[in-house]
Structures are given as structure tokens and as C-alpha cells.
Tab-separated table of C-alpha atoms in Angstrom:
chain	number	residue	atom	x	y	z
A	14	MET	CA	0.000	0.000	0.000
A	15	GLY	CA	2.991	2.295	-0.324
A	16	TRP	CA	6.027	3.227	-2.400
A	17	ASP	CA	9.352	4.577	-1.224
A	18	ARG	CA	12.559	5.987	-2.681
A	19	PRO	CA	15.467	8.015	-1.336
A	20	LEU	CA	14.682	11.719	-1.648
A	21	ALA	CA	18.115	12.288	-3.223
A	22	SER	CA	17.128	10.057	-6.177
A	23	ILE	CA	14.260	12.390	-7.188
A	24	ALA	CA	15.610	15.477	-8.962
A	25	VAL	CA	14.156	18.924	-8.264
A	26	GLY	CA	11.951	19.846	-11.228
A	27	SER	CA	11.313	16.238	-12.245
A	28	VAL	CA	7.973	14.713	-13.281
A	29	THR	CA	8.079	10.909	-13.264
A	30	LEU	CA	5.370	8.364	-14.042
A	31	THR	CA	5.764	5.733	-11.350
A	32	PRO	CA	4.327	2.214	-11.565
A	33	LEU	CA	2.822	0.585	-8.514
A	34	PRO	CA	5.363	-1.600	-6.710
A	35	THR	CA	5.614	-5.292	-7.609
A	36	GLY	CA	3.125	-7.228	-5.510
A	37	ALA	CA	1.037	-4.162	-4.715
A	38	ILE	CA	-2.158	-4.990	-2.855
A	39	ILE	CA	-5.164	-3.066	-4.088
A	40	ARG	CA	-8.077	-2.752	-1.678
A	41	PRO	CA	-11.750	-2.704	-2.659
A	42	PRO	CA	-13.567	-0.948	-4.269
A	43	TYR	CA	-10.692	-1.039	-6.812
A	44	ARG	CA	-10.842	2.604	-7.738
A	45	THR	CA	-8.801	3.290	-10.839
A	46	TYR	CA	-6.828	6.110	-9.233
A	47	ASP	CA	-5.764	3.712	-6.440
A	48	SER	CA	-4.618	0.960	-8.791
A	49	ALA	CA	-2.944	2.876	-11.631
A	50	PRO	CA	0.554	4.355	-11.941
A	51	PHE	CA	1.015	7.808	-10.429
A	52	TYR	CA	3.172	10.850	-11.110
A	53	VAL	CA	5.839	11.918	-8.633
A	54	VAL	CA	6.612	15.627	-9.016
A	55	ARG	CA	9.379	17.371	-7.101
A	56	GLY	CA	9.306	21.138	-6.810
A	57	LYS	CA	11.760	23.468	-5.119
A	58	GLN	CA	9.903	23.216	-1.795
A	59	GLY	CA	7.908	20.001	-1.836
A	60	ILE	CA	7.230	16.653	-3.414
A	61	TYR	CA	3.824	15.533	-4.670
A	62	ALA	CA	2.155	12.432	-6.091
A	63	PHE	CA	-0.803	12.635	-8.470
A	64	ALA	CA	-3.055	9.935	-9.858
A	65	SER	CA	-2.587	9.142	-13.559
A	66	ARG	CA	-6.349	8.940	-14.070
A	67	ALA	CA	-8.674	11.905	-13.787
A	68	PHE	CA	-11.117	11.607	-10.879
A	69	PHE	CA	-14.049	12.859	-12.966
A	70	ASN	CA	-13.354	10.442	-15.887
A	71	GLN	CA	-11.548	7.205	-15.061
A	72	SER	CA	-11.014	6.423	-18.763
A	73	CYS	CA	-8.960	9.605	-19.093
A	74	VAL	CA	-5.304	8.461	-18.996
A	75	ILE	CA	-3.073	11.391	-18.076
A	76	GLN	CA	0.203	11.928	-19.940
A	77	TYR	CA	3.008	14.383	-19.189
A	78	ASP	CA	3.899	16.601	-22.158
A	79	THR	CA	7.471	17.843	-21.706
A	80	ALA	CA	7.164	20.409	-24.520
A	81	THR	CA	4.332	22.281	-22.785
A	82	ASP	CA	5.220	21.216	-19.212
A	83	ARG	CA	1.593	20.117	-18.754
A	84	LEU	CA	-0.252	16.997	-17.716
A	85	THR	CA	-2.965	16.265	-20.279
A	86	CYS	CA	-5.544	13.690	-21.258
A	87	ALA	CA	-7.688	13.495	-24.346
A	88	VAL	CA	-11.153	12.014	-24.598
A	89	PRO	CA	-13.371	12.222	-27.668
A	90	GLY	CA	-14.172	15.869	-28.273
A	91	ARG	CA	-11.891	17.511	-25.702
A	92	VAL	CA	-8.480	17.731	-24.048
A	93	TYR	CA	-8.029	18.312	-20.313
A	94	GLU	CA	-4.914	20.092	-19.005
A	95	TRP	CA	-3.239	20.511	-15.618
A	96	THR	CA	-0.022	22.189	-14.502
A	97	ARG	CA	2.791	19.879	-13.411
A	98	PHE	CA	1.539	20.508	-9.856
A	99	GLY	CA	-1.993	19.289	-10.573
A	100	THR	CA	-3.870	22.584	-10.950
A	101	TYR	CA	-6.659	22.256	-13.491
A	102	LEU	CA	-6.430	24.612	-16.486
A	103	GLY	CA	-9.692	23.864	-18.278
A	104	PRO	CA	-12.066	23.545	-20.038
A	105	GLU	CA	-14.766	23.334	-17.369
A	106	PRO	CA	-16.144	21.326	-15.666
A	107	ALA	CA	-13.350	19.296	-14.078
A	108	SER	CA	-11.059	19.448	-11.063
A	109	ASN	CA	-7.498	19.451	-9.819
A	110	LEU	CA	-5.684	16.118	-9.946
A	111	THR	CA	-6.223	13.593	-7.176
A	112	GLN	CA	-3.229	13.604	-4.847
A	113	HIS	CA	-1.766	10.670	-2.981
A	114	ARG	CA	-0.330	11.251	0.476
A	115	VAL	CA	3.427	11.933	0.474
A	116	ILE	CA	5.621	11.767	3.578
A	117	VAL	CA	9.344	12.612	3.641
A	118	ARG	CA	11.111	11.147	6.660
A	119	ASP	CA	14.785	10.445	7.270
A	120	GLY	CA	15.675	11.095	3.630
A	121	GLN	CA	13.047	8.666	2.300
A	122	VAL	CA	9.969	9.595	0.269
A	123	TRP	CA	6.886	7.519	1.047
A	124	VAL	CA	3.796	7.630	-1.164
A	125	ARG	CA	0.617	6.054	0.132
A	126	TYR	CA	-1.059	5.413	-3.192
A	127	VAL	CA	-4.306	4.025	-1.765
A	128	GLU	CA	-5.244	7.365	-0.241
A	129	ASP	CA	-7.162	9.648	-2.551
A	130	GLY	CA	-6.464	13.328	-2.064
A	131	MET	CA	-9.866	14.842	-2.569
A	132	ARG	CA	-9.630	16.115	1.017
A	133	TRP	CA	-6.222	17.727	0.477
A	134	THR	CA	-5.840	21.164	-0.960
A	135	SER	CA	-3.839	21.816	-4.083
A	136	VAL	CA	-0.169	22.786	-3.913
A	137	PRO	CA	-0.175	25.781	-1.514
A	138	ASP	CA	2.186	28.064	-3.447
A	139	GLU	CA	2.637	26.650	-6.920
A	140	ALA	CA	4.687	29.630	-8.169
A	141	ALA	CA	7.323	28.991	-5.466
A	142	GLU	CA	7.775	25.395	-6.691
A	143	TYR	CA	9.178	26.358	-10.115
């Protein structure tokens, strides 16, 4: 139910699609955002983990576009976009990306990928992370 890496192995400014660990145990009700790869994003001040599926449309597979520095997904008739820190850019209606809980302790980064982040606010000061 978790993933860990040394903090030093995650570069500041990086956006990495991270698979679930081998042997990951997925709990019911098997929500897509709990059982799909997730993005680990390290800013200047913090580290974040975002689901690779949009909460409002589980068929929407999110990709990172390095050219635009955006997370995007396309479904028939529209494209959704988020900043690298999960802030939704439009078109409406949609929402910020679902966050997983991230803990940094003793130089290790722990991501609890079974916890959806609908209760957590977006990145507090996104401008300071660039």
C-alpha cells in the first residue's frame, strides 16, 4: 500500500510516471486512481504524487507533455490540461488532480497510493515550486 525511494534520487523539477510496486495490494472498491501508476513531481519546496487517471473520468489516462510542461488527457471531443503541480487549467467542468499522500522522513519519500487526495488542498504556493 505504499512506495518509497530516497529523496536524493528524485531530482528537483522532475515529473516521473511511477508504476505501482511489484506485488502491490489493491483494496476494494478497486478505484482506478488507487490501482494505476502515479506521477511523482518534485518542486523546489515540496514533493507531490498525483493519480494518472482523472477523478471525474476514469477512462482519461493522463500523460506528461514535456514540450508544454503540462499533464494532459484526451477524450473524444476535448483535451483536459493541468499544470505539473496538478492545478486544473480547463475547459470546465473538471477538477485538480487527485493527490496521494506523500511523507518525507529520514531522507526517504513515502507515497501512500491508496489514499485519494480529494480532502487535500492543491499545492499551496505553486509559483514557489518552479
